[in-house]
XYZ file of C-alpha atoms in Angstrom:
713
model
C -21.435 -18.785 67.187
C -20.990 -22.171 65.488
C -24.467 -23.318 66.541
C -26.043 -20.162 65.106
C -24.134 -20.408 61.827
C -24.981 -24.093 61.306
C -28.647 -23.582 62.142
C -29.009 -20.499 59.916
C -27.212 -21.985 56.905
C -29.012 -25.338 57.194
C -32.384 -23.597 57.186
C -31.215 -21.499 54.228
C -30.339 -24.696 52.363
C -33.716 -26.258 53.067
C -35.373 -23.048 51.890
C -33.390 -23.113 48.633
C -34.282 -26.786 48.124
C -37.966 -25.975 48.642
C -37.752 -23.040 46.229
C -36.194 -25.115 43.438
C -38.582 -27.991 44.120
C -41.569 -25.651 43.816
C -40.230 -24.102 40.617
C -39.976 -27.555 39.035
C -43.332 -28.852 40.277
C -45.295 -25.856 39.015
C -44.436 -26.782 35.405
C -47.387 -28.721 33.902
C -46.548 -32.279 32.833
C -48.026 -31.621 29.399
C -46.750 -28.059 28.955
C -46.734 -27.057 25.299
C -48.014 -30.432 24.102
C -51.090 -30.199 21.879
C -51.531 -33.788 20.773
C -53.991 -35.620 23.058
C -52.369 -39.042 22.665
C -48.926 -37.640 23.465
C -50.313 -36.000 26.610
C -51.756 -39.317 27.776
C -48.514 -41.170 27.091
C -46.490 -38.550 28.985
C -48.720 -38.850 32.046
C -48.793 -42.650 31.883
C -45.017 -43.067 31.502
C -44.281 -40.525 34.243
C -46.704 -42.299 36.573
C -45.161 -45.707 35.800
C -41.627 -44.497 36.607
C -42.682 -42.667 39.780
C -44.834 -45.581 40.977
C -42.101 -48.124 40.272
C -39.503 -46.093 42.160
C -41.798 -45.636 45.148
C -42.766 -49.322 45.150
C -39.105 -50.314 45.333
C -38.348 -47.808 48.093
C -41.323 -48.989 50.146
C -40.081 -52.578 50.025
C -36.531 -51.456 50.775
C -37.693 -49.310 53.698
C -39.310 -52.370 55.292
C -35.911 -54.076 55.337
C -34.307 -50.891 56.633
C -36.835 -50.538 59.476
C -36.230 -54.107 60.659
C -32.471 -53.645 60.399
C -32.546 -50.344 62.308
C -34.528 -51.861 65.172
C -32.406 -55.011 65.456
C -29.011 -53.392 65.033
C -29.944 -50.481 67.294
C -30.712 -53.025 70.025
C -27.360 -54.759 69.409
C -25.535 -51.442 69.780
C -27.392 -50.637 73.008
C -26.469 -54.006 74.532
C -22.877 -54.482 73.340
C -21.450 -50.967 73.576
C -21.609 -50.368 77.295
C -19.860 -47.457 78.961
C -16.222 -47.855 79.975
C -15.527 -44.339 81.177
C -17.925 -43.826 84.069
C -20.383 -45.708 86.226
C -23.288 -43.353 85.606
C -24.072 -43.643 81.878
C -24.709 -46.437 79.383
C -22.886 -45.291 76.288
C -24.496 -47.984 74.140
C -28.025 -46.693 74.692
C -27.144 -43.158 73.592
C -25.092 -44.468 70.651
C -28.175 -46.411 69.534
C -30.215 -43.181 69.666
C -27.623 -41.437 67.465
C -27.609 -44.476 65.126
C -31.388 -44.365 64.638
C -31.280 -40.611 64.125
C -28.571 -40.884 61.437
C -30.444 -43.668 59.652
C -33.688 -41.678 59.549
C -31.970 -38.539 58.202
C -30.202 -40.634 55.541
C -33.505 -42.176 54.439
C -35.140 -38.745 54.291
C -32.278 -37.333 52.209
C -32.418 -40.109 49.626
C -36.208 -39.980 49.475
C -36.280 -36.225 48.829
C -33.760 -36.514 46.013
C -35.517 -39.437 44.347
C -38.945 -37.833 44.674
C -37.929 -34.633 42.902
C -35.976 -36.600 40.279
C -39.139 -38.481 39.296
C -40.992 -35.162 39.154
C -38.279 -33.358 37.207
C -37.693 -35.941 34.462
C -40.969 -35.455 32.553
C -40.839 -31.699 33.090
C -37.352 -31.639 31.569
C -38.824 -33.443 28.555
C -41.626 -30.947 27.963
C -39.285 -28.028 28.644
C -36.976 -29.347 25.919
C -39.892 -28.860 23.529
C -39.570 -25.142 24.270
C -35.787 -24.659 24.388
C -32.532 -26.306 25.440
C -31.913 -23.600 28.054
C -35.293 -24.243 29.700
C -34.682 -27.982 29.819
C -31.182 -27.479 31.262
C -32.535 -25.281 34.044
C -35.271 -27.766 34.975
C -32.825 -30.696 35.113
C -30.296 -28.658 37.099
C -32.884 -27.335 39.538
C -34.183 -30.868 40.059
C -30.676 -32.037 40.897
C -30.084 -29.085 43.206
C -32.963 -30.157 45.451
C -30.935 -33.267 46.287
C -27.760 -31.219 46.798
C -29.153 -28.512 49.058
C -31.612 -30.788 50.843
C -29.119 -33.518 51.708
C -26.286 -31.280 52.939
C -28.710 -29.143 54.946
C -30.249 -32.202 56.589
C -26.801 -33.642 57.306
C -25.578 -30.463 59.025
C -28.866 -29.934 60.842
C -28.995 -33.582 61.884
C -25.465 -33.558 63.287
C -26.119 -30.337 65.191
C -29.426 -31.658 66.521
C -27.996 -34.950 67.750
C -25.121 -33.051 69.422
C -27.504 -30.694 71.226
C -29.917 -33.502 72.110
C -27.287 -35.812 73.578
C -25.557 -32.947 75.364
C -28.867 -32.050 77.019
C -29.856 -35.567 78.112
C -26.442 -37.010 79.025
C -24.797 -36.212 82.392
C -23.084 -32.803 82.547
C -19.877 -34.267 83.992
C -19.463 -36.582 81.002
C -16.099 -36.022 79.229
C -16.405 -34.341 75.828
C -14.622 -37.160 74.028
C -17.232 -39.658 75.267
C -19.995 -37.464 73.847
C -18.204 -37.332 70.483
C -17.778 -41.109 70.497
C -21.514 -41.516 71.044
C -22.271 -39.112 68.179
C -20.248 -41.413 65.879
C -23.348 -43.612 65.961
C -24.989 -40.976 63.724
C -22.408 -41.684 61.033
C -22.935 -45.425 61.413
C -26.680 -44.961 60.910
C -26.144 -42.976 57.712
C -23.603 -45.442 56.339
C -25.778 -48.467 57.149
C -28.664 -47.042 55.124
C -26.225 -46.321 52.289
C -25.478 -50.059 52.240
C -29.081 -50.830 51.299
C -29.543 -47.840 49.011
C -26.259 -48.171 47.116
C -26.021 -51.945 46.792
C -29.745 -52.628 46.391
C -30.281 -49.701 44.043
C -27.218 -50.635 41.999
C -28.431 -54.204 41.509
C -31.905 -52.958 40.544
C -30.767 -50.487 37.912
C -28.161 -52.672 36.245
C -30.359 -55.769 36.068
C -32.890 -53.699 34.129
C -30.268 -51.910 32.019
C -28.460 -55.097 30.985
C -31.735 -56.830 30.117
C -33.010 -53.858 28.122
C -29.772 -53.461 26.137
C -28.958 -57.083 25.350
C -32.414 -58.142 24.215
C -33.716 -54.826 22.904
C -30.701 -53.251 21.205
C -28.521 -56.265 20.363
C -31.030 -59.057 19.694
C -34.173 -57.218 18.558
C -32.339 -54.272 16.990
C -34.711 -51.659 18.393
C -33.553 -48.232 19.670
C -32.690 -47.430 23.254
C -35.755 -46.480 25.334
C -38.083 -47.926 22.706
C -41.555 -48.368 24.300
C -41.776 -51.869 22.831
C -38.989 -52.966 25.191
C -40.593 -54.399 28.390
C -37.530 -53.525 30.516
C -37.418 -49.850 29.566
C -39.567 -48.590 32.477
C -37.556 -50.675 34.957
C -34.387 -49.143 33.462
C -35.711 -45.614 34.042
C -36.859 -46.521 37.561
C -33.375 -47.871 38.248
C -31.759 -44.571 37.277
C -33.650 -42.955 40.150
C -33.299 -45.579 42.883
C -29.655 -46.318 42.079
C -28.073 -43.122 40.791
C -30.123 -40.635 42.853
C -31.223 -42.276 46.115
C -28.155 -44.547 46.187
C -25.607 -41.820 45.470
C -27.325 -39.492 47.929
C -27.164 -42.019 50.768
C -23.531 -42.773 49.884
C -22.389 -39.147 50.066
C -24.590 -38.411 53.088
C -22.662 -41.198 54.798
C -19.305 -39.691 53.756
C -20.323 -36.265 55.065
C -21.598 -37.600 58.408
C -18.700 -40.017 58.904
C -15.946 -37.506 58.102
C -17.528 -35.023 60.491
C -17.829 -37.602 63.268
C -14.218 -38.719 62.740
C -12.887 -35.155 63.032
C -14.965 -34.516 66.160
C -13.797 -37.742 67.843
C -10.127 -36.991 67.144
C -10.317 -33.368 68.343
C -12.627 -33.910 71.323
C -9.910 -33.798 73.996
C -8.119 -30.780 72.486
C -11.291 -28.730 72.028
C -13.148 -29.715 75.180
C -15.082 -26.644 76.291
C -14.531 -24.829 72.965
C -17.850 -25.326 71.160
C -16.912 -23.340 68.038
C -13.755 -25.385 67.433
C -15.508 -28.642 68.310
C -18.310 -27.993 65.800
C -15.959 -26.617 63.120
C -16.301 -29.841 61.032
C -20.078 -29.324 60.805
C -19.546 -25.666 59.887
C -17.452 -26.787 56.893
C -20.439 -28.581 55.394
C -22.828 -25.722 56.227
C -20.617 -23.091 54.563
C -20.937 -24.976 51.268
C -24.663 -24.107 51.154
C -24.498 -20.327 50.489
C -21.398 -20.779 48.316
C -23.256 -23.282 46.150
C -26.324 -21.056 45.922
C -24.129 -18.201 44.685
C -22.526 -20.562 42.162
C -25.948 -21.637 40.861
C -26.814 -17.986 40.236
C -23.704 -17.564 38.074
C -24.271 -20.500 35.692
C -26.351 -20.559 32.507
C -26.357 -22.668 29.356
C -28.153 -21.375 26.270
C -26.623 -23.560 23.567
C -25.440 -27.134 23.041
C -21.746 -26.318 23.412
C -22.352 -24.553 26.750
C -24.040 -27.417 28.655
C -21.010 -29.557 29.508
C -18.676 -26.630 30.295
C -21.377 -25.026 32.479
C -21.517 -28.094 34.733
C -17.734 -28.239 34.988
C -17.562 -24.516 35.762
C -19.892 -25.096 38.703
C -17.338 -27.374 40.345
C -14.440 -25.026 39.654
C -16.225 -21.839 40.755
C -17.626 -23.392 43.936
C -14.186 -24.800 44.790
C -12.550 -21.379 44.371
C -15.217 -19.582 46.419
C -15.090 -22.216 49.163
C -11.299 -21.944 49.368
C -11.535 -18.189 50.033
C -14.427 -18.317 52.492
C -12.981 -21.181 54.552
C -9.769 -19.259 55.250
C -11.723 -16.712 57.300
C -14.036 -19.326 58.826
C -11.091 -21.452 59.980
C -9.299 -18.513 61.569
C -12.517 -17.528 63.328
C -13.501 -20.996 64.608
C -10.216 -22.793 65.369
C -7.723 -21.553 68.029
C -4.529 -20.067 66.628
C -2.550 -22.868 68.298
C -3.724 -26.111 69.909
C -2.452 -29.562 70.843
C -3.656 -33.055 69.966
C -1.865 -36.070 71.469
C 0.993 -33.832 72.620
C 1.618 -32.318 69.177
C 1.174 -28.573 68.571
C -0.736 -27.402 65.506
C -2.062 -24.089 64.119
C -5.343 -22.981 62.612
C -3.529 -21.982 59.419
C -2.248 -25.545 59.158
C -5.820 -26.798 59.554
C -6.905 -24.526 56.695
C -4.228 -25.963 54.411
C -5.428 -29.446 55.358
C -8.891 -28.422 54.169
C -7.439 -26.878 51.012
C -5.462 -30.057 50.244
C -8.627 -32.128 50.316
C -10.576 -29.555 48.283
C -7.944 -29.452 45.523
C -7.556 -33.234 45.536
C -11.322 -33.650 45.098
C -11.338 -31.296 42.120
C -8.286 -33.046 40.642
C -9.902 -36.490 41.001
C -13.052 -35.194 39.298
C -11.143 -33.697 36.368
C -8.996 -36.810 35.926
C -12.134 -38.939 35.956
C -13.576 -36.755 33.221
C -10.421 -37.210 31.126
C -10.702 -40.995 31.267
C -14.475 -41.245 30.781
C -15.462 -38.446 28.369
C -15.387 -39.102 24.616
C -13.965 -35.609 24.140
C -10.553 -37.017 25.064
C -8.167 -39.616 23.651
C -8.628 -42.550 26.114
C -12.339 -43.110 25.349
C -11.848 -42.545 21.634
C -9.143 -45.208 21.728
C -11.624 -47.609 23.333
C -14.195 -46.707 20.655
C -11.614 -47.336 17.914
C -10.911 -50.790 19.361
C -14.541 -51.757 18.627
C -13.603 -51.973 14.939
C -11.992 -55.340 15.653
C -14.798 -56.669 17.851
C -16.039 -56.950 21.412
C -12.912 -58.702 22.730
C -10.527 -55.854 21.903
C -13.077 -53.356 23.187
C -13.159 -55.124 26.561
C -9.349 -55.401 26.676
C -8.859 -51.687 26.005
C -11.609 -50.744 28.469
C -10.076 -52.777 31.282
C -6.630 -51.322 30.568
C -8.081 -47.806 30.693
C -9.642 -48.502 34.076
C -6.423 -49.783 35.636
C -4.424 -46.870 34.237
C -7.006 -44.320 35.384
C -6.490 -45.261 39.045
C -2.901 -43.948 39.103
C -3.568 -40.194 38.970
C -6.392 -40.115 41.536
C -4.357 -42.254 43.938
C -1.401 -39.870 43.680
C -3.719 -36.913 44.327
C -5.319 -38.662 47.293
C -1.866 -39.676 48.548
C -0.823 -36.016 48.638
C -4.109 -35.162 50.355
C -3.116 -37.640 53.061
C 0.582 -36.784 53.420
C 0.280 -32.984 53.533
C -2.533 -32.865 56.141
C -0.831 -35.533 58.246
C 2.306 -33.389 58.392
C 0.315 -30.225 59.148
C -2.200 -31.475 61.733
C -1.757 -35.218 62.234
C -4.799 -37.475 62.179
C -7.082 -34.483 62.691
C -5.661 -32.966 59.517
C -6.598 -36.052 57.507
C -10.176 -35.851 58.792
C -10.361 -32.167 57.821
C -8.926 -33.020 54.383
C -11.740 -35.515 53.857
C -14.224 -32.746 54.689
C -12.328 -30.490 52.296
C -12.911 -32.989 49.504
C -16.601 -32.808 50.441
C -16.514 -28.998 50.592
C -18.352 -28.742 47.250
C -20.776 -31.542 48.109
C -23.891 -29.504 47.263
C -22.659 -28.877 43.714
C -21.324 -32.413 43.317
C -24.711 -33.854 44.266
C -26.528 -31.342 42.051
C -24.662 -32.224 38.875
C -24.750 -35.912 39.717
C -28.539 -35.998 40.192
C -28.869 -33.858 37.045
C -27.607 -36.881 35.054
C -30.409 -39.378 35.846
C -33.035 -36.644 35.403
C -31.693 -35.891 31.909
C -31.384 -39.589 31.092
C -34.992 -40.199 32.120
C -36.091 -37.147 30.126
C -34.633 -38.647 26.965
C -36.315 -41.976 27.611
C -39.672 -40.296 28.199
C -39.280 -38.299 24.979
C -38.654 -41.528 23.041
C -41.439 -43.516 24.655
C -44.068 -40.791 24.413
C -43.367 -40.000 20.774
C -42.277 -36.382 21.275
C -40.918 -34.507 18.214
C -37.389 -35.365 17.077
C -35.924 -32.021 18.192
C -36.970 -32.804 21.785
C -34.955 -36.026 21.844
C -31.974 -34.236 20.298
C -32.031 -31.659 23.073
C -32.427 -34.244 25.826
C -29.549 -36.201 24.258
C -27.357 -33.107 24.623
C -28.307 -32.876 28.291
C -27.825 -36.623 28.751
C -24.370 -36.586 27.117
C -23.215 -33.929 29.585
C -24.931 -35.878 32.373
C -22.969 -39.024 31.538
C -19.725 -37.138 32.016
C -20.861 -35.469 35.246
C -22.131 -38.826 36.536
C -18.676 -40.300 35.955
C -17.106 -37.287 37.684
C -19.559 -37.763 40.549
C -18.605 -41.418 40.946
C -14.895 -40.528 40.962
C -15.557 -37.778 43.500
C -17.583 -40.175 45.676
C -14.844 -42.821 45.579
C -12.131 -40.283 46.442
C -14.261 -38.942 49.293
C -14.869 -42.493 50.525
C -11.126 -43.220 50.616
C -10.310 -40.095 52.624
C -13.372 -40.598 54.832
C -12.344 -44.173 55.547
C -8.823 -43.058 56.462
C -10.250 -40.375 58.764
C -12.449 -43.008 60.425
C -9.435 -45.300 60.700
C -7.564 -42.514 62.503
C -10.545 -41.920 64.814
C -10.750 -45.686 65.468
C -7.097 -45.748 66.540
C -7.507 -42.595 68.654
C -10.522 -43.962 70.499
C -8.995 -47.431 70.950
C -5.795 -45.886 72.308
C -7.769 -43.941 74.938
C -9.648 -47.026 76.107
C -6.567 -49.236 76.160
C -4.652 -46.622 78.162
C -7.453 -46.702 80.744
C -7.243 -50.497 80.825
C -3.454 -51.004 80.649
C -2.017 -47.758 82.004
C -0.944 -44.437 80.419
C 2.301 -45.946 79.117
C 0.430 -48.179 76.636
C 1.022 -47.117 72.997
C -1.438 -48.610 70.514
C 0.234 -47.118 67.438
C 3.552 -48.568 68.535
C 1.948 -51.994 68.891
C 0.664 -52.066 65.303
C 3.622 -53.598 63.495
C 3.550 -54.913 59.930
C 5.743 -57.807 61.068
C 3.106 -58.842 63.587
C 1.464 -61.950 62.053
C -2.018 -60.842 63.168
C -1.657 -57.410 61.550
C -0.134 -58.875 58.389
C -2.843 -61.515 58.099
C -5.451 -58.814 58.678
C -3.977 -56.842 55.776
C -4.388 -59.844 53.488
C -7.965 -60.444 54.603
C -8.781 -56.766 54.149
C -7.175 -56.680 50.695
C -9.231 -59.601 49.405
C -12.539 -58.301 50.801
C -13.143 -55.777 47.975
C -12.494 -58.449 45.341
C -14.898 -60.890 46.968
C -17.480 -58.151 47.503
C -17.221 -57.094 43.846
C -17.649 -60.688 42.746
C -20.790 -61.022 44.868
C -22.407 -57.855 43.537
C -21.487 -58.621 39.906
C -22.965 -62.116 40.175
C -26.049 -60.579 41.748
C -26.463 -58.309 38.730
C -25.818 -61.255 36.412
C -28.429 -63.420 38.127
C -31.027 -60.646 38.119
C -30.217 -59.742 34.510
C -30.644 -63.401 33.497
C -34.220 -63.340 34.804
C -34.822 -59.972 33.149
C -33.505 -61.199 29.784
C -35.699 -64.302 29.914
C -38.754 -62.159 30.706
C -38.086 -59.669 27.893
C -37.544 -62.510 25.419
C -40.751 -64.164 26.615
C -42.762 -61.023 26.050
C -41.323 -60.460 22.587
C -42.093 -64.084 21.768
C -45.579 -64.461 23.245
C -47.309 -61.056 23.170
C -48.954 -60.626 19.749
C -48.300 -57.287 18.070
C -45.650 -56.131 20.563
C -42.852 -55.773 18.015
C -45.228 -53.992 15.651
C -46.112 -51.474 18.361
C -49.766 -52.492 18.401
C -49.705 -53.926 21.948
C -48.215 -52.556 25.152
C -45.487 -54.455 26.987
C -45.929 -55.699 30.567
C -43.620 -53.172 32.264
C -44.735 -54.020 35.801
C -43.390 -57.567 35.605
C -39.908 -56.284 34.765
C -40.015 -53.760 37.623
C -41.053 -56.586 39.965
C -38.129 -58.780 38.802
C -35.595 -56.016 39.491
C -37.191 -55.217 42.860
C -37.205 -58.813 44.101
C -33.663 -59.446 42.885
C -32.266 -56.272 44.454
C -33.823 -56.931 47.867
C -32.703 -60.550 47.899
C -29.206 -60.101 46.514
C -28.139 -57.195 48.755
C -28.298 -59.315 51.930
C -25.132 -61.403 51.468
C -22.816 -58.455 50.597
C -24.239 -56.607 53.599
C -23.422 -59.474 55.941
C -19.887 -59.613 54.505
C -19.283 -55.892 55.091
C -20.679 -55.755 58.628
C -19.649 -59.201 59.792
C -15.949 -59.118 58.907
C -14.711 -56.345 61.263
C -17.002 -57.475 64.090
C -15.850 -61.090 63.830
C -12.198 -60.067 63.490
C -12.343 -57.864 66.580
C -14.176 -60.467 68.638
C -11.910 -63.392 67.719
C -8.602 -61.525 67.566
C -7.784 -57.966 68.696
C -7.643 -54.271 67.813
C -4.404 -54.754 65.858
C -6.004 -57.365 63.604
C -8.969 -55.051 62.926
C -6.520 -52.283 62.023
C -4.909 -54.604 59.471
C -8.272 -55.501 57.912
C -9.297 -51.842 57.641
C -5.985 -50.781 56.078
C -6.024 -53.650 53.564
C -9.608 -53.067 52.422
C -9.037 -49.313 52.162
C -5.975 -49.508 49.903
C -7.186 -52.358 47.689
C -10.828 -51.257 47.602
C -10.039 -47.781 46.318
C -8.058 -49.099 43.351
C -10.753 -51.602 42.363
C -13.496 -48.995 42.779
C -11.784 -46.374 40.587
C -10.740 -48.805 37.863
C -14.169 -50.490 37.738
C -16.086 -47.219 37.658
C -13.889 -45.640 34.984
C -13.845 -48.741 32.766
C -17.639 -48.802 32.828
C -17.877 -45.072 32.172
C -15.440 -45.302 29.262
C -17.372 -48.170 27.626
C -20.625 -46.220 28.005
C -19.255 -43.073 26.384
C -17.392 -45.017 23.690
C -20.781 -46.397 22.679
C -22.302 -42.911 22.666
C -19.363 -41.602 20.610
C -20.138 -44.195 17.940
C -23.879 -43.544 18.159
C -23.159 -39.866 17.409
C -22.101 -40.953 13.905
C -18.426 -41.746 14.390
C -16.724 -44.957 13.176
C -19.806 -45.981 11.192
C -22.541 -45.003 13.648
C -25.554 -46.950 14.871
C -26.435 -50.415 13.610
C -22.926 -51.347 12.453
C -20.790 -54.185 13.805
C -18.640 -51.536 15.476
C -21.699 -50.251 17.316
C -22.771 -53.761 18.364
C -19.291 -54.380 19.816
C -19.596 -51.100 21.721
C -23.008 -52.095 23.111
C -21.546 -55.375 24.401
C -18.719 -53.470 26.109
C -21.198 -51.039 27.633
C -23.288 -53.935 28.931
C -20.218 -55.556 30.509
C -19.346 -52.218 32.106
C -22.795 -51.546 33.528
C -22.362 -53.563 36.763
C -18.808 -52.256 37.115
C -19.625 -48.546 36.969
C -22.972 -48.553 38.772
C -22.878 -51.504 41.168
C -19.614 -53.190 42.145
C -17.390 -50.101 41.708
C -19.375 -47.435 43.619
C -20.636 -50.005 46.151
C -17.049 -50.456 47.335
C -17.401 -46.970 48.849
C -19.772 -48.512 51.345
C -17.465 -51.428 52.123
C -14.457 -49.312 53.079
C -16.488 -46.678 54.969
C -18.956 -48.925 56.761
C -16.208 -51.291 57.946
C -14.322 -48.330 59.420
C -17.270 -46.567 61.117
C -18.512 -49.903 62.473
C -15.079 -50.570 63.989
C -15.000 -47.067 65.486
C -18.393 -47.461 67.165
C -17.651 -50.985 68.433
C -14.234 -50.195 69.942
C -15.573 -50.610 73.530
C -16.866 -54.076 72.605
C -13.504 -55.060 71.104
C -11.594 -53.810 74.153
C -13.822 -55.608 76.660
C -14.701 -58.831 74.838
C -12.316 -59.021 71.873
C -9.296 -61.235 71.336
C -11.094 -64.453 72.238
C -8.541 -66.608 70.388
C -5.368 -64.674 71.302
C -5.783 -63.965 75.018
């Protein structure tokens, strides 16, 4: 039954994605535009953004292809089988790894492709009405949501069926599930390139465009005279669409793999229960489609609430549907590691994660939307200059981490009491239960942002820019909610992977040392290796953030110098008589992103592998726990500080506290520029650090058991 449900719902999701994609594409790029010059500018700007995004992805895919081949070979060689004499586990894990990487690439590509098609069509639709523009932006975002989740569920089912058909029949179920974990590693590895590389690209362009264009030259945002403006719009797509998509694809695949690894022994021979984690993701597809049918926005004051209602409605519908699905798929009672659990307990684990995800999203909105007191307080602080603005923004970020951490803490404690480690993995999938909608409203943001930029650059009527600004304002809030949701999901996913890592390591060590061996009992905080591992893990997020922020700073330095050079040397540029050299700025961001993402990647992947090889499983456990706890706090505070600075600036630009062009506004722009690498690069990129470290450790457990502990044997 589970196989049929997953297959049917995945195909439904792909069909919905195709339908919305077709509905967007059939809109003419110059719909309703009579002026010939405006038509030409629309087509030229759209082509420049789409070409720049594709050029970056092509270069990035070359790196990804090399990495996939090399690392796949490493997996095949190092992860040999330790259960039987008739199968090489490493070879099949490498197959799953390649499969996961390819699906992740496809998911990000689909989302970015439709985003670059939907941006200009949102612009021309805004010329007709706000409702039309809202629908185009939302439908563009939904292609990412439905397409990614459908591919994730279909990919996981396919790799399960493929490996089950080609691996020996007598192979234990838990070995098969351990091999499938390679799928999650493939997805997370691609997210490393997409999230970190895309984040560096977009913020290098954004910082350069804002500091030179808005602060130094005093020209409006998205002014066509600004050479970095096309690179900025390209960055919105490669960072906030392709990057976010790969990030959340990784969370979905990894949480599913973790749950399947933990439950493999208990549900051996019970296919429906074994595949229940994949069913969770698949069920979100029809629920989200129904939610989309219920939402409309016909006026300015309905746009923001409509997007929030989508999250709330889909959460409520999912909560009801999953009660029946859980009772149908999971046995009424079952045992994992000698502990008895119930299917009703599993449902409440799912519900805990679902509610926690919604709570994290709403708390993120409170701290990042200028409709509420915290952001308005940051905006007010701009009256005394940039320094106080930065102080208040940092304080907001630190404070904003408290509520989400309490919510996530409850989403860990309650499931652990109800269903142990398996419950935590199901809770992480519960937080991702509304993933289709979360991705839809997140991708909606960059599409709306691009639409406003295109309206400005192409010289569309003033009412068009006003309407796209309404869409963009709501998109800024939903983007912040999306980042908070992604960070919360990453924390729970990482914990689920940590639990799967311990479960798998315990099985292997029992085979090596006898059934009386207790791995959990051997992990003691007073053990110097574990304690040292905690310290190393805790400092990793700080060092990683420093690396990515310096990468943005270095790339932005080159961008700023190039923009200044063009303003200084191109005759007639400031007067609007000559066109800027946009391609040079896109090339600077592309080269910087590809170069600067290498070192953080080595840090993320090298640390757990080196720790396990030189020390032991206990030391790796310490590193994973330390990076998880510290990384989540830094990620939330960084992301929310950046989001608050951005919306404080927009609050002032709306006419409050003096409005545009004042010293208050300039202080807000500086704060926003400082926050750019925090909210779009170093903060969200920490998702990858805590997840990739954990899934890498899970996959390489056999290597650690056989060859690890070189210095402590």
